[in-house]
PDB file of C-alpha atoms in Angstrom:
ATOM      1  CA  MET W   1      11.397  16.264   2.908  1.00 35.00           C
ATOM      2  CA  THR W   2      13.068  16.633  -0.498  1.00 38.00           C
ATOM      3  CA  HIS W   3      14.035  13.767  -2.756  1.00 41.00           C
ATOM      4  CA  GLU W   4      17.691  14.786  -2.390  1.00 42.00           C
ATOM      5  CA  LEU W   5      17.571  14.240   1.371  1.00 39.00           C
ATOM      6  CA  ILE W   6      15.783  10.926   1.041  1.00 43.00           C
ATOM      7  CA  ALA W   7      18.337   9.696  -1.497  1.00 46.00           C
ATOM      8  CA  ALA W   8      21.172  10.413   0.946  1.00 58.00           C
ATOM      9  CA  ARG W   9      20.064   7.569   3.219  1.00 78.00           C
ATOM     10  CA  PRO W  10      19.223   3.880   2.678  1.00 84.00           C
ATOM     11  CA  SER W  11      15.700   3.571   1.277  1.00 80.00           C
ATOM     12  CA  LEU W  12      13.896   2.242  -1.786  1.00 76.00           C
ATOM     13  CA  GLU W  13      13.506   5.820  -2.977  1.00 75.00           C
ATOM     14  CA  GLY W  14      17.240   6.269  -2.471  1.00 77.00           C
ATOM     15  CA  LEU W  15      17.939   3.291  -4.729  1.00 76.00           C
ATOM     16  CA  VAL W  16      16.015   4.984  -7.542  1.00 69.00           C
ATOM     17  CA  GLU W  17      17.446   8.461  -6.999  1.00 71.00           C
ATOM     18  CA  THR W  18      21.050   7.207  -6.948  1.00 72.00           C
ATOM     19  CA  GLY W  19      20.499   5.099 -10.072  1.00 69.00           C
ATOM     20  CA  MET W  20      21.263   1.845  -8.226  1.00 76.00           C
ATOM     21  CA  LEU W  21      17.793   0.573  -9.132  1.00 71.00           C
ATOM     22  CA  LYS W  22      17.252   1.436 -12.778  1.00 65.00           C
ATOM     23  CA  ILE W  23      13.530   1.680 -13.420  1.00 60.00           C
ATOM     24  CA  GLU W  24      11.747   4.293 -15.503  1.00 53.00           C
ATOM     25  CA  SER W  25       8.139   4.082 -14.352  1.00 56.00           C
ATOM     26  CA  LEU W  26       8.493   4.912 -10.668  1.00 62.00           C
ATOM     27  CA  HIS W  27       5.049   3.851  -9.493  1.00 77.00           C
ATOM     28  CA  PRO W  28       2.943   0.704  -9.116  1.00 86.00           C
ATOM     29  CA  GLY W  29       0.908  -0.206 -12.172  1.00 88.00           C
ATOM     30  CA  GLY W  30       3.306   1.398 -14.637  1.00 88.00           C
ATOM     31  CA  LEU W  31       2.010   3.098 -17.762  1.00 93.00           C
ATOM     32  CA  GLU W  32      -1.158   0.997 -17.856  1.00 94.00           C
ATOM     33  CA  LEU W  33      -2.260   2.656 -14.628  1.00 95.00           C
ATOM     34  CA  THR W  34      -1.156   6.027 -16.040  1.00 96.00           C
ATOM     35  CA  ARG W  35      -3.402   5.428 -19.046  1.00 97.00           C
ATOM     36  CA  GLU W  36      -6.428   4.724 -16.829  1.00 97.00           C
ATOM     37  CA  PHE W  37      -5.532   7.722 -14.680  1.00 98.00           C
ATOM     38  CA  ALA W  38      -5.254  10.029 -17.718  1.00 98.00           C
ATOM     39  CA  GLU W  39      -8.670   8.939 -18.949  1.00 98.00           C
ATOM     40  CA  LEU W  40     -10.205   9.627 -15.519  1.00 98.00           C
ATOM     41  CA  CYS W  41      -8.628  13.112 -15.639  1.00 98.00           C
ATOM     42  CA  ASN W  42     -10.157  13.659 -19.094  1.00 97.00           C
ATOM     43  CA  ILE W  43      -6.785  14.367 -20.722  1.00 98.00           C
ATOM     44  CA  GLN W  44      -7.401  14.994 -24.397  1.00 96.00           C
ATOM     45  CA  LYS W  45      -5.418  16.109 -27.432  1.00 98.00           C
ATOM     46  CA  GLY W  46      -4.004  19.588 -26.932  1.00 98.00           C
ATOM     47  CA  ALA W  47      -4.703  19.631 -23.180  1.00 98.00           C
ATOM     48  CA  LYS W  48      -2.135  21.575 -21.152  1.00 98.00           C
ATOM     49  CA  VAL W  49      -1.043  19.233 -18.366  1.00 98.00           C
ATOM     50  CA  LEU W  50       1.113  19.907 -15.311  1.00 98.00           C
ATOM     51  CA  ASP W  51       2.955  16.803 -14.073  1.00 98.00           C
ATOM     52  CA  VAL W  52       3.981  17.453 -10.456  1.00 98.00           C
ATOM     53  CA  ALA W  53       7.048  15.437  -9.380  1.00 95.00           C
ATOM     54  CA  SER W  54       7.617  14.334 -12.971  1.00 96.00           C
ATOM     55  CA  GLY W  55      10.574  12.074 -12.197  1.00 90.00           C
ATOM     56  CA  THR W  56      12.292  10.533 -15.215  1.00 91.00           C
ATOM     57  CA  GLY W  57       9.746  12.044 -17.615  1.00 95.00           C
ATOM     58  CA  GLU W  58       8.197   8.682 -18.458  1.00 94.00           C
ATOM     59  CA  THR W  59       4.647   9.892 -17.836  1.00 96.00           C
ATOM     60  CA  ALA W  60       5.187  13.234 -19.594  1.00 97.00           C
ATOM     61  CA  CYS W  61       6.419  11.435 -22.713  1.00 98.00           C
ATOM     62  CA  PHE W  62       3.569   8.933 -22.535  1.00 97.00           C
ATOM     63  CA  LEU W  63       0.900  11.639 -22.243  1.00 98.00           C
ATOM     64  CA  ALA W  64       2.391  13.556 -25.166  1.00 98.00           C
ATOM     65  CA  GLU W  65       2.677  10.473 -27.379  1.00 98.00           C
ATOM     66  CA  ARG W  66      -0.526   8.638 -26.419  1.00 97.00           C
ATOM     67  CA  PHE W  67      -2.910  11.549 -25.741  1.00 98.00           C
ATOM     68  CA  GLY W  68      -1.370  14.447 -27.649  1.00 98.00           C
ATOM     69  CA  ALA W  69      -1.112  16.500 -24.458  1.00 98.00           C
ATOM     70  CA  ARG W  70       1.164  19.515 -23.944  1.00 98.00           C
ATOM     71  CA  VAL W  71       3.030  18.607 -20.774  1.00 98.00           C
ATOM     72  CA  CYS W  72       5.088  20.608 -18.322  1.00 98.00           C
ATOM     73  CA  GLY W  73       6.849  18.591 -15.633  1.00 98.00           C
ATOM     74  CA  VAL W  74       8.215  19.899 -12.337  1.00 98.00           C
ATOM     75  CA  ASP W  75      10.524  18.113  -9.907  1.00 96.00           C
ATOM     76  CA  ARG W  76      12.850  18.972  -7.011  1.00 94.00           C
ATOM     77  CA  SER W  77      15.618  16.669  -8.259  1.00 90.00           C
ATOM     78  CA  GLU W  78      18.136  18.029 -10.774  1.00 92.00           C
ATOM     79  CA  GLU W  79      19.018  14.454 -11.756  1.00 88.00           C
ATOM     80  CA  MET W  80      15.385  13.642 -12.552  1.00 90.00           C
ATOM     81  CA  ILE W  81      15.064  16.838 -14.609  1.00 96.00           C
ATOM     82  CA  ARG W  82      18.186  15.933 -16.608  1.00 95.00           C
ATOM     83  CA  ARG W  83      16.885  12.428 -17.270  1.00 92.00           C
ATOM     84  CA  ALA W  84      13.447  13.717 -18.260  1.00 96.00           C
ATOM     85  CA  GLU W  85      14.840  16.324 -20.648  1.00 97.00           C
ATOM     86  CA  ALA W  86      17.127  13.760 -22.280  1.00 97.00           C
ATOM     87  CA  LYS W  87      14.243  11.338 -22.697  1.00 96.00           C
ATOM     88  CA  GLY W  88      12.023  13.990 -24.284  1.00 97.00           C
ATOM     89  CA  ARG W  89      14.779  15.019 -26.717  1.00 97.00           C
ATOM     90  CA  ALA W  90      15.457  11.401 -27.683  1.00 97.00           C
ATOM     91  CA  LYS W  91      11.791  10.958 -28.530  1.00 97.00           C
ATOM     92  CA  GLY W  92      11.599  14.258 -30.432  1.00 97.00           C
ATOM     93  CA  LEU W  93       8.904  15.610 -28.109  1.00 97.00           C
ATOM     94  CA  LYS W  94       8.312  19.244 -27.181  1.00 94.00           C
ATOM     95  CA  LEU W  95       8.153  19.027 -23.398  1.00 97.00           C
ATOM     96  CA  GLU W  96       9.039  21.467 -20.646  1.00 97.00           C
ATOM     97  CA  PHE W  97      10.643  20.512 -17.347  1.00 98.00           C
ATOM     98  CA  ARG W  98      11.423  22.812 -14.428  1.00 97.00           C
ATOM     99  CA  LYS W  99      13.255  22.307 -11.156  1.00 97.00           C
ATOM    100  CA  THR W 100      10.942  23.745  -8.522  1.00 96.00           C
ATOM    101  CA  ASP W 101       9.092  23.179  -5.251  1.00 95.00           C
ATOM    102  CA  ALA W 102       5.656  21.623  -5.741  1.00 97.00           C
ATOM    103  CA  ALA W 103       4.366  23.612  -2.757  1.00 97.00           C
ATOM    104  CA  ARG W 104       5.286  26.892  -4.496  1.00 97.00           C
ATOM    105  CA  LEU W 105       4.536  26.423  -8.163  1.00 98.00           C
ATOM    106  CA  PRO W 106       5.974  29.158 -10.438  1.00 97.00           C
ATOM    107  CA  PHE W 107       2.821  29.500 -12.524  1.00 98.00           C
ATOM    108  CA  GLY W 108      -0.075  31.903 -12.635  1.00 98.00           C
ATOM    109  CA  ASP W 109      -3.646  31.021 -11.755  1.00 98.00           C
ATOM    110  CA  ALA W 110      -5.630  28.844 -14.171  1.00 98.00           C
ATOM    111  CA  GLU W 111      -2.707  28.118 -16.553  1.00 98.00           C
ATOM    112  CA  PHE W 112      -3.408  24.389 -16.997  1.00 98.00           C
ATOM    113  CA  ASP W 113      -6.300  22.166 -18.019  1.00 98.00           C
ATOM    114  CA  VAL W 114      -5.139  19.310 -15.778  1.00 98.00           C
ATOM    115  CA  ALA W 115      -2.687  18.924 -12.877  1.00 98.00           C
ATOM    116  CA  ILE W 116      -1.520  15.476 -11.832  1.00 98.00           C
ATOM    117  CA  CYS W 117       0.829  13.938  -9.284  1.00 98.00           C
ATOM    118  CA  GLU W 118       1.813  10.270  -9.435  1.00 97.00           C
ATOM    119  CA  CYS W 119       2.904   8.397  -6.303  1.00 93.00           C
ATOM    120  CA  THR W 120       4.698  11.362  -4.739  1.00 94.00           C
ATOM    121  CA  LEU W 121       2.188  13.423  -2.775  1.00 97.00           C
ATOM    122  CA  CYS W 122       2.769  11.231   0.285  1.00 96.00           C
ATOM    123  CA  PHE W 123       6.304  12.720   0.415  1.00 92.00           C
ATOM    124  CA  LEU W 124       5.120  16.314   0.241  1.00 96.00           C
ATOM    125  CA  GLU W 125       3.150  18.991   2.083  1.00 96.00           C
ATOM    126  CA  LYS W 126      -0.137  17.426   1.036  1.00 97.00           C
ATOM    127  CA  GLU W 127      -2.648  20.209   1.637  1.00 97.00           C
ATOM    128  CA  ARG W 128      -0.353  22.907   0.277  1.00 98.00           C
ATOM    129  CA  VAL W 129       0.584  20.970  -2.861  1.00 98.00           C
ATOM    130  CA  ILE W 130      -3.040  20.071  -3.605  1.00 98.00           C
ATOM    131  CA  GLY W 131      -3.933  23.728  -3.076  1.00 98.00           C
ATOM    132  CA  GLU W 132      -1.268  24.781  -5.571  1.00 98.00           C
ATOM    133  CA  MET W 133      -2.458  22.207  -8.100  1.00 98.00           C
ATOM    134  CA  VAL W 134      -6.004  23.528  -7.745  1.00 98.00           C
ATOM    135  CA  ARG W 135      -4.803  27.137  -8.104  1.00 98.00           C
ATOM    136  CA  VAL W 136      -2.980  26.600 -11.402  1.00 98.00           C
ATOM    137  CA  VAL W 137      -5.849  24.655 -13.019  1.00 98.00           C
ATOM    138  CA  ARG W 138      -8.580  26.499 -14.902  1.00 98.00           C
ATOM    139  CA  PRO W 139     -12.220  26.384 -13.740  1.00 98.00           C
ATOM    140  CA  TRP W 140     -13.729  23.004 -14.667  1.00 98.00           C
ATOM    141  CA  GLY W 141     -10.252  21.610 -15.103  1.00 98.00           C
ATOM    142  CA  TRP W 142      -9.138  18.393 -13.423  1.00 98.00           C
ATOM    143  CA  VAL W 143      -6.806  17.613 -10.545  1.00 98.00           C
ATOM    144  CA  GLY W 144      -5.708  14.020  -9.963  1.00 98.00           C
ATOM    145  CA  ILE W 145      -3.305  11.852  -7.995  1.00 98.00           C
ATOM    146  CA  HIS W 146      -2.558   8.214  -7.498  1.00 97.00           C
ATOM    147  CA  ASP W 147      -0.642   7.213  -4.424  1.00 97.00           C
ATOM    148  CA  LEU W 148      -0.061   4.793  -1.583  1.00 97.00           C
ATOM    149  CA  CYS W 149      -3.043   4.232   0.717  1.00 97.00           C
ATOM    150  CA  TRP W 150      -3.129   2.757   4.199  1.00 97.00           C
ATOM    151  CA  MET W 151      -5.898   0.373   5.092  1.00 96.00           C
ATOM    152  CA  GLU W 152      -8.202   1.705   7.802  1.00 94.00           C
ATOM    153  CA  ASP W 153      -6.902  -0.665  10.509  1.00 93.00           C
ATOM    154  CA  THR W 154      -3.158  -0.125   9.914  1.00 96.00           C
ATOM    155  CA  PRO W 155      -1.197   0.053  13.197  1.00 96.00           C
ATOM    156  CA  ASP W 156       0.731   3.248  13.916  1.00 96.00           C
ATOM    157  CA  SER W 157       3.974   1.252  14.199  1.00 95.00           C
ATOM    158  CA  LEU W 158       3.840   0.325  10.497  1.00 95.00           C
ATOM    159  CA  LYS W 159       3.113   3.939   9.541  1.00 96.00           C
ATOM    160  CA  ARG W 160       6.094   5.118  11.581  1.00 95.00           C
ATOM    161  CA  THR W 161       8.394   2.579   9.912  1.00 94.00           C
ATOM    162  CA  LEU W 162       7.523   3.834   6.432  1.00 94.00           C
ATOM    163  CA  ALA W 163       7.806   7.473   7.484  1.00 95.00           C
ATOM    164  CA  GLU W 164      11.189   6.948   9.130  1.00 93.00           C
ATOM    165  CA  ILE W 165      12.758   4.975   6.267  1.00 92.00           C
ATOM    166  CA  GLU W 166      11.130   6.415   3.150  1.00 91.00           C
ATOM    167  CA  GLY W 167       9.771   9.763   4.356  1.00 92.00           C
ATOM    168  CA  GLU W 168       6.338   8.749   3.031  1.00 94.00           C
ATOM    169  CA  LYS W 169       3.122   9.493   4.914  1.00 96.00           C
ATOM    170  CA  PRO W 170       0.190   8.038   2.954  1.00 97.00           C
ATOM    171  CA  GLU W 171      -3.463   8.633   3.777  1.00 98.00           C
ATOM    172  CA  THR W 172      -6.242   6.088   3.584  1.00 98.00           C
ATOM    173  CA  LEU W 173      -8.107   6.228   0.274  1.00 98.00           C
ATOM    174  CA  GLU W 174     -10.940   8.041   2.043  1.00 98.00           C
ATOM    175  CA  GLY W 175      -8.369  10.354   3.629  1.00 98.00           C
ATOM    176  CA  TRP W 176      -7.060  11.351   0.206  1.00 98.00           C
ATOM    177  CA  ARG W 177     -10.627  11.912  -1.004  1.00 98.00           C
ATOM    178  CA  GLN W 178     -11.344  14.189   1.945  1.00 98.00           C
ATOM    179  CA  LEU W 179      -8.224  16.250   1.191  1.00 98.00           C
ATOM    180  CA  PHE W 180      -9.563  16.814  -2.317  1.00 98.00           C
ATOM    181  CA  ILE W 181     -12.962  17.836  -1.004  1.00 98.00           C
ATOM    182  CA  GLY W 182     -11.311  20.114   1.544  1.00 98.00           C
ATOM    183  CA  ALA W 183      -9.409  21.824  -1.283  1.00 98.00           C
ATOM    184  CA  GLY W 184     -12.734  22.769  -2.898  1.00 98.00           C
ATOM    185  CA  LEU W 185     -12.797  20.155  -5.632  1.00 98.00           C
ATOM    186  CA  VAL W 186     -16.127  18.687  -6.719  1.00 98.00           C
ATOM    187  CA  GLN W 187     -17.245  15.412  -8.310  1.00 98.00           C
ATOM    188  CA  VAL W 188     -14.364  13.784  -6.433  1.00 98.00           C
ATOM    189  CA  LYS W 189     -13.915  10.138  -7.389  1.00 98.00           C
ATOM    190  CA  SER W 190     -11.653   7.559  -5.762  1.00 98.00           C
ATOM    191  CA  VAL W 191     -10.673   4.181  -7.238  1.00 98.00           C
ATOM    192  CA  ASP W 192      -9.054   1.416  -5.188  1.00 97.00           C
ATOM    193  CA  LYS W 193      -6.112  -0.009  -7.147  1.00 96.00           C
ATOM    194  CA  SER W 194      -4.485  -1.951  -4.314  1.00 93.00           C
ATOM    195  CA  GLY W 195      -4.094  -5.017  -6.511  1.00 89.00           C
ATOM    196  CA  VAL W 196      -1.238  -3.355  -8.398  1.00 87.00           C
ATOM    197  CA  MET W 197       1.059  -3.363  -5.355  1.00 83.00           C
ATOM    198  CA  ALA W 198       1.895  -7.076  -5.226  1.00 77.00           C
ATOM    199  CA  ARG W 199       2.208  -7.298  -9.013  1.00 78.00           C
ATOM    200  CA  TRP W 200       4.577  -4.305  -9.032  1.00 76.00           C
ATOM    201  CA  ILE W 201       6.891  -5.844  -6.440  1.00 72.00           C
ATOM    202  CA  GLN W 202       6.876  -9.251  -8.140  1.00 76.00           C
ATOM    203  CA  GLN W 203       7.526  -7.707 -11.554  1.00 75.00           C
ATOM    204  CA  SER W 204      10.427  -5.642 -10.205  1.00 74.00           C
ATOM    205  CA  LYS W 205      12.047  -8.781  -8.775  1.00 75.00           C
ATOM    206  CA  ARG W 206      11.520 -10.705 -12.020  1.00 78.00           C
ATOM    207  CA  GLN W 207      13.112  -7.903 -14.027  1.00 77.00           C
ATOM    208  CA  LEU W 208      16.175  -7.933 -11.782  1.00 79.00           C
ATOM    209  CA  GLY W 209      16.443 -11.714 -11.684  1.00 84.00           C
ATOM    210  CA  LEU W 210      18.317 -13.603  -8.984  1.00 86.00           C
ATOM    211  CA  VAL W 211      21.748 -12.438 -10.149  1.00 85.00           C
ATOM    212  CA  GLY W 212      20.537  -8.848 -10.368  1.00 82.00           C
ATOM    213  CA  GLN W 213      19.055  -9.010  -6.865  1.00 84.00           C
ATOM    214  CA  LEU W 214      22.320 -10.348  -5.446  1.00 86.00           C
ATOM    215  CA  SER W 215      24.324  -7.699  -7.286  1.00 88.00           C
ATOM    216  CA  LEU W 216      22.028  -4.971  -5.968  1.00 84.00           C
ATOM    217  CA  ALA W 217      22.345  -6.323  -2.418  1.00 86.00           C
ATOM    218  CA  LEU W 218      26.150  -6.131  -2.646  1.00 89.00           C
ATOM    219  CA  ARG W 219      26.014  -2.555  -3.928  1.00 88.00           C
ATOM    220  CA  ILE W 220      23.656  -1.597  -1.093  1.00 88.00           C
ATOM    221  CA  ILE W 221      26.026  -3.091   1.480  1.00 90.00           C
ATOM    222  CA  ARG W 222      29.024  -1.325  -0.061  1.00 89.00           C
ATOM    223  CA  ARG W 223      27.211   2.015   0.051  1.00 90.00           C
ATOM    224  CA  TRP W 224      25.271   1.791   3.315  1.00 91.00           C
ATOM    225  CA  GLY W 225      26.554  -1.281   5.135  1.00 92.00           C
ATOM    226  CA  ILE W 226      24.631  -4.176   6.685  1.00 92.00           C
ATOM    227  CA  ARG W 227      22.476  -1.793   8.720  1.00 90.00           C
ATOM    228  CA  GLY W 228      21.439   0.077   5.572  1.00 88.00           C
ATOM    229  CA  ALA W 229      20.602  -3.179   3.794  1.00 88.00           C
ATOM    230  CA  TRP W 230      18.466  -4.240   6.761  1.00 92.00           C
ATOM    231  CA  GLN W 231      16.653  -0.907   6.667  1.00 90.00           C
ATOM    232  CA  ILE W 232      15.825  -1.306   2.982  1.00 88.00           C
ATOM    233  CA  LEU W 233      14.613  -4.856   3.662  1.00 88.00           C
ATOM    234  CA  GLN W 234      12.293  -3.494   6.357  1.00 91.00           C
ATOM    235  CA  SER W 235      10.920  -0.962   3.873  1.00 89.00           C
ATOM    236  CA  GLU W 236      10.301  -3.705   1.314  1.00 88.00           C
ATOM    237  CA  ARG W 237       8.332  -5.645   3.929  1.00 91.00           C
ATOM    238  CA  VAL W 238       6.085  -2.626   4.511  1.00 92.00           C
ATOM    239  CA  PHE W 239       5.473  -2.280   0.771  1.00 90.00           C
ATOM    240  CA  SER W 240       4.628  -5.987   0.604  1.00 89.00           C
ATOM    241  CA  SER W 241       2.162  -5.743   3.483  1.00 92.00           C
ATOM    242  CA  GLU W 242      -1.548  -6.177   2.779  1.00 94.00           C
ATOM    243  CA  LEU W 243      -2.081  -3.079   4.928  1.00 96.00           C
ATOM    244  CA  LEU W 244      -0.518  -0.820   2.279  1.00 95.00           C
ATOM    245  CA  GLY W 245      -2.687  -0.344  -0.767  1.00 95.00           C
ATOM    246  CA  TYR W 246      -2.934   2.034  -3.683  1.00 96.00           C
ATOM    247  CA  GLY W 247      -5.549   4.324  -5.152  1.00 97.00           C
ATOM    248  CA  ILE W 248      -6.515   6.987  -7.681  1.00 98.00           C
ATOM    249  CA  VAL W 249      -8.323  10.196  -6.688  1.00 98.00           C
ATOM    250  CA  VAL W 250      -9.573  12.794  -9.186  1.00 98.00           C
ATOM    251  CA  GLY W 251     -11.725  15.880  -8.886  1.00 98.00           C
ATOM    252  CA  ILE W 252     -12.900  18.973 -10.792  1.00 98.00           C
ATOM    253  CA  LYS W 253     -12.167  22.597  -9.940  1.00 98.00           C
ATOM    254  CA  PRO W 254     -15.529  24.423  -9.883  1.00 98.00           C
TER     255      PRO W 254
END
């Protein structure tokens, strides 16, 4: 399911895509987690990095500024591409962004040193997108993701709720690791970062403040009605559940 379709209905993702919820770092842990992730992926100065589902360009700018990487971002959303390009220009950075399908990357084999995807693979055709990321990375290059992770004992009803509202279908952390191994990656490492989830939700609420939360609720009701507001509340409850965690997975293309 594309971001455009998700944004057309009441969801947390829809709030971001429509600009109703104005945040730049669209994943738990923010840029501090991106820094740890980049180090695990061995991103160094001059590395050519593909950022799959690059969103607002926050990560692309960060990797260029902090690590000296050459970053190309791809995303299905024209709005995200526009925001990312504007952000790169404002910072005076030489970045490339393309509107494209992550499952059909418009690049040749072995064009990049590293391919990453932050908190978006659970929306996408997982095996196909990982396969494409592996294809475009050079031998001994790195592939990495961080994303939502179900706990092993999560009931199917909770998984269905998230899939129906947000279009997201996370794996367990071990499930993500097995997808990497199945794609032919070696030295696959997984890191449980579930602690960032609660902090992310609390920080988002603090940034909005009580007045901001009330204002957002009114805008949600005006756009989607009481039923839409209830649906978004149900999604928030899933994200706040101890059964939904977070994790990093990285591996090397042999």
